[in-house]
Amino acid sequence: MKSAPLYVEARDIFYNAEDVIDDFKCEALSKQDAINHPNINNLKVRVLGSCCLPLSFSLKIAHKIKAINRRLGELATEWNSFDLRQRNDNRHVFRRETISFVDSSDVIGRDEDKENIISMLMEPSEERSVPVIPIVGLGGLGKTTLAQLVYNDDRVTSLFPLKIWICVSEEFDLSRLLKLIIQSVNKEERCDDLTLEALQACLRSFLNHKFLLVLDDVWNENQAKWVELRNLLRSTNGLSQSKIIVTTRSWKAASIMSSIPSYELKGLLLEDCLALFTKWAFNDGDERKYPNLVRIGEEIVKKCKGVPLAKDNDIFPVLKLSYNYLPSHLQRCFALLSLHKKDEIYYSVKIIHLWMANGLLEHPKQNQEWEDVGKRYLNELLLRCLIQEERDFGFYFTFKMHDLVHDLALDVSQKECKTVNSETETVDENVRHLLLCDEKLVEVPRVLEEMKNARTVIIQYASKRSKIVDKSLINLCVSNFKYLRSLELRNSPLTALPNSIGTLKHLRELDLGGCRRIRELPRSFDKLRSLQSLFLEYTGLKQLPDSVQRLIELRHLVITIKATHLKEIRAGCWTSLQYLVLYECSKLQCLPEGMQYLKSLRTLVLNYCDCLVSLPRSMKFLTKLEHVRIKFCMSMNLKMEAEEEEDKHLQLSLKTLSLDYLYALTDLPRLLLQGSSSTLQQLQISRCPNLSVLPAWLLNLTSLHELEIVKCENLLALPEGIDRLTNLKELTIDECLELSKRYRENGGEDWHKIAYIQKVVIKDED
C-alpha cells in the first residue's frame, strides 16, 4: 500500500514550493531594504530598480521550479497508476452509535450533574421558544452518560409521557432526523420513501403532546440546518411544554441551538475516578488484596484528569473525532500545539506568531490583520473544547490542553513534529518542527545533524544546558536549516549570537527572552528581513541597534534595554509593527522620538519602566492604536490636554486602557481618551493612590462598557452624571473604602446613580 508514501511525497513537494515562493519574497525584501537604506554598495540596485532580479538568483529559482514540476509529474503518474479517484473529503473514520439505556449502578460521580439537568427540565418554558438544554464538554467526559441518566430517571419519565432518543452524529440531515424521530415514536411507521412534506405531516400527527427529545452527539455548526428542524418542531402541538437535551463538544453548536447558557460538564473528581477505576478493574472487595495494583491505578487515574472514558480503550477514536471534524487549516495549527510539554500554559500571542511564522494562517479579509485570523483559529479550538482558557488579559489570553488532547496532538503531528531528548535515536528526515526539552542534553543530538528541512526549533526546560550546546545548536541551524522560520532560545546562557545568524533569511520568529547574558545583537541582524516577531524581554541589551529598525516586516517587538533613551524611530521604519512591549526598561526616561511613524501599532504595553514619566503627544497620530496597558511605572503621570485646535477633533481607536501600580498618577490622558470617545470599551484603574478625582469629561466616553477601579484609596466619588454612560454594563469597585461606602447597594447614598448598570461588583464594604 503506497498511499502513505504518496502523501508524504506530495507534502514534501508543496513544502518545497512554499520555500521557492519565500525565496522570491526574501529577494524582494532585500531589494526594498537596499532602496530604503541606500549606500555606495547598492548603487546598482537603485539604478536598476526593484523589478530586476540578479541573474544568479533567477537561474537558481528556475532550476528549483523545474525540479518541483518534474516531481509533480512523477507523482501524478504514480497516482494515476493506482487508479485513484478524487472524492469528497471524508475524514470521519469513526462513527458512534448511542442508545438511551444505561445501568445507573455503573455510573459514579454524576449525581449532582443529573439533578442540575433535571431541575432545568422542570423549569417552565417561554411561550413559542424551543426549550433546548445543551450539555457541552470534551469527548469522553460522559455527556452521553449524563443524558442517559436523566432520560431514564423516574421523575423525567413521569414528567414526559413521550421520550425520544436520537443519535445525531456527523450527519445533521433534516430528512434523516425526521425519520429517526418518527420511527422512535412509532416503530411500525414506514417512512423511508416519504417526501419531506409527508414527513412533516407525519411528525405533527405523532408529536401532539408533551415530549422529551434527546439529540445526542451533535456536531452541526450550520445554523440554517438547525433552524429547519427547529421550525418543524415549533409547528407541532406538543412543543410548548416539551424539552430538548443536546449533547455536543462544540460551544458553537450549542449557542446556535439554545438561547440559555449551556451546561458545561466538568471532569470527575479524583475520588470518583478512583472509585470508577476500582469498580471496573477488580471484583467486589478484591482491591484490598492487591494494594500495589491500587497504587498503580491511582497513578493511571491522575493521568486521566477526570475523563472517565480514558480508562477504556475507546477513548482515542472518540477524541480523534474532534480532530477529524476540524477544517484542514485548523488541523495543521492544532498539530503544532504538540510542541509544548504536557501541563504547560500556552500564550495566545506566542501560538499565533508560531502559526504566522510557518505560514499556516489564511489571508486576512478586509480590515483584518494576520493576528485577527490567528485569534479566530484559537477561538474555534476553544469552541470545540480542544483547549481551555485559563485567563483573559484583554488583548491576549492563556490556555491549557487536557493531557489526552495533548496525546492526540502528538499522534496527529508525529510525521511533522518531533520532541527530541538525549535518548532520541532517530528523527525522520521529513520532520519540520523540533522541540528540545531535556535537561540532560550536554551536546546537540547527532540525529539532528542529518536533517535539512526543519522550520521550527524550540529549546525549553534546559536549566543545566551550557552555552556550548546552544552555540552548537545555532551553528547547526545556520548550516543545515536554511528555511528555518521559528527559533526559540528562551533563557539561554549564550553571551552572543553568531554573526552568521544573518543567513537565516527566512526566519520570521526569534525568541531570546530571558537571555540575560546577551548584551548586543550582531551586525548581521538587519539581514533577518523576514522577521515578524522578536522577543527580547529580560535580555541584557544595552541599546536597540539601528539594524532592528531596518526590519520592515516586524509586527511584534518585546524589548528590555538598559539605556535611558531609545533611538529615534525614523520615517519608513517599523511600518508593519502591531505590538510593542517595553518590559523592565528600568532606566528609560521617555519613549522614543518618532512614535508618530508607527502607523500600524495596535497594542502598546509598558511594564516596570520606573523612570518613564509621560507619554509623548505624538501618540495622537497613532490612529490604529487599540490597547494600552501601563503597569509598575512608578513615575508615570498621564496628563495630556488638548493644546491645539486639531486636538479637539481627533479620531482615535483606543478600545482598552489599563493602568496599574502608577503611584505618581494624578490625571488621565484626556487627549487619547476623548479622541477615542466612540471606541473605548474598557477602562481599568488599579493601585493609583494619588488619583483623587475622575474628570467630568469621562462622561464623554459613550462606548464605555466596563469600568474597574481597584485600590484607589483617595478616590472619593465617580463623576456626577455617571448615568449618562448608558452603555456601561459592568462596574467593579474593589478596596476603595470611600467609594464602596458611597455606592454600595444597601445604604450607599449614591447607589441610585449606578443602579442602572447590569453588573455591579463592590468589594470590601463596611
mmCIF file with all atom_site columns, C-alpha atoms in Angstrom, residues 463 465-468 491-497 512 514-520 538-542:
data_model
loop_
_atom_site.group_PDB
_atom_site.id
_atom_site.type_symbol
_atom_site.label_atom_id
_atom_site.label_alt_id
_atom_site.label_comp_id
_atom_site.label_asym_id
_atom_site.label_entity_id
_atom_site.label_seq_id
_atom_site.pdbx_PDB_ins_code
_atom_site.Cartn_x
_atom_site.Cartn_y
_atom_site.Cartn_z
_atom_site.occupancy
_atom_site.B_iso_or_equiv
_atom_site.pdbx_formal_charge
_atom_site.auth_seq_id
_atom_site.auth_comp_id
_atom_site.auth_asym_id
_atom_site.auth_atom_id
_atom_site.pdbx_PDB_model_num
ATOM 1  C CA . SER A 1 463 ? 18.288 24.626 33.193 1.00 0.00 ? 463 SER A CA 1
ATOM 2  C CA . ARG A 1 465 ? 22.332 23.361 29.464 1.00 0.00 ? 465 ARG A CA 1
ATOM 3  C CA . SER A 1 466 ? 25.562 25.123 28.615 1.00 0.00 ? 466 SER A CA 1
ATOM 4  C CA . LYS A 1 467 ? 26.291 27.915 26.193 1.00 0.00 ? 467 LYS A CA 1
ATOM 5  C CA . ILE A 1 468 ? 28.347 25.352 24.236 1.00 0.00 ? 468 ILE A CA 1
ATOM 6  C CA . ASN A 1 491 ? 16.655 31.530 28.985 1.00 0.00 ? 491 ASN A CA 1
ATOM 7  C CA . SER A 1 492 ? 19.751 30.513 27.061 1.00 0.00 ? 492 SER A CA 1
ATOM 8  C CA . PRO A 1 493 ? 23.165 31.022 28.724 1.00 0.00 ? 493 PRO A CA 1
ATOM 9  C CA . LEU A 1 494 ? 24.516 32.364 25.415 1.00 0.00 ? 494 LEU A CA 1
ATOM 10 C CA . THR A 1 495 ? 26.532 35.562 25.658 1.00 0.00 ? 495 THR A CA 1
ATOM 11 C CA . ALA A 1 496 ? 26.175 36.454 21.974 1.00 0.00 ? 496 ALA A CA 1
ATOM 12 C CA . LEU A 1 497 ? 24.569 35.377 18.729 1.00 0.00 ? 497 LEU A CA 1
ATOM 13 C CA . LEU A 1 512 ? 15.588 35.336 23.020 1.00 0.00 ? 512 LEU A CA 1
ATOM 14 C CA . GLY A 1 514 ? 15.456 35.599 29.335 1.00 0.00 ? 514 GLY A CA 1
ATOM 15 C CA . CYS A 1 515 ? 18.866 35.551 27.615 1.00 0.00 ? 515 CYS A CA 1
ATOM 16 C CA . ARG A 1 516 ? 20.315 37.919 30.209 1.00 0.00 ? 516 ARG A CA 1
ATOM 17 C CA . ARG A 1 517 ? 23.925 37.494 29.094 1.00 0.00 ? 517 ARG A CA 1
ATOM 18 C CA . ILE A 1 518 ? 23.271 38.819 25.591 1.00 0.00 ? 518 ILE A CA 1
ATOM 19 C CA . ARG A 1 519 ? 24.282 42.493 25.683 1.00 0.00 ? 519 ARG A CA 1
ATOM 20 C CA . GLU A 1 520 ? 24.263 43.308 21.985 1.00 0.00 ? 520 GLU A CA 1
ATOM 21 C CA . TYR A 1 538 ? 14.761 40.031 30.131 1.00 0.00 ? 538 TYR A CA 1
ATOM 22 C CA . THR A 1 539 ? 17.867 40.307 27.983 1.00 0.00 ? 539 THR A CA 1
ATOM 23 C CA . GLY A 1 540 ? 20.991 42.270 28.884 1.00 0.00 ? 540 GLY A CA 1
ATOM 24 C CA . LEU A 1 541 ? 20.773 44.561 25.850 1.00 0.00 ? 541 LEU A CA 1
ATOM 25 C CA . LYS A 1 542 ? 22.278 47.979 26.427 1.00 0.00 ? 542 LYS A CA 1
#
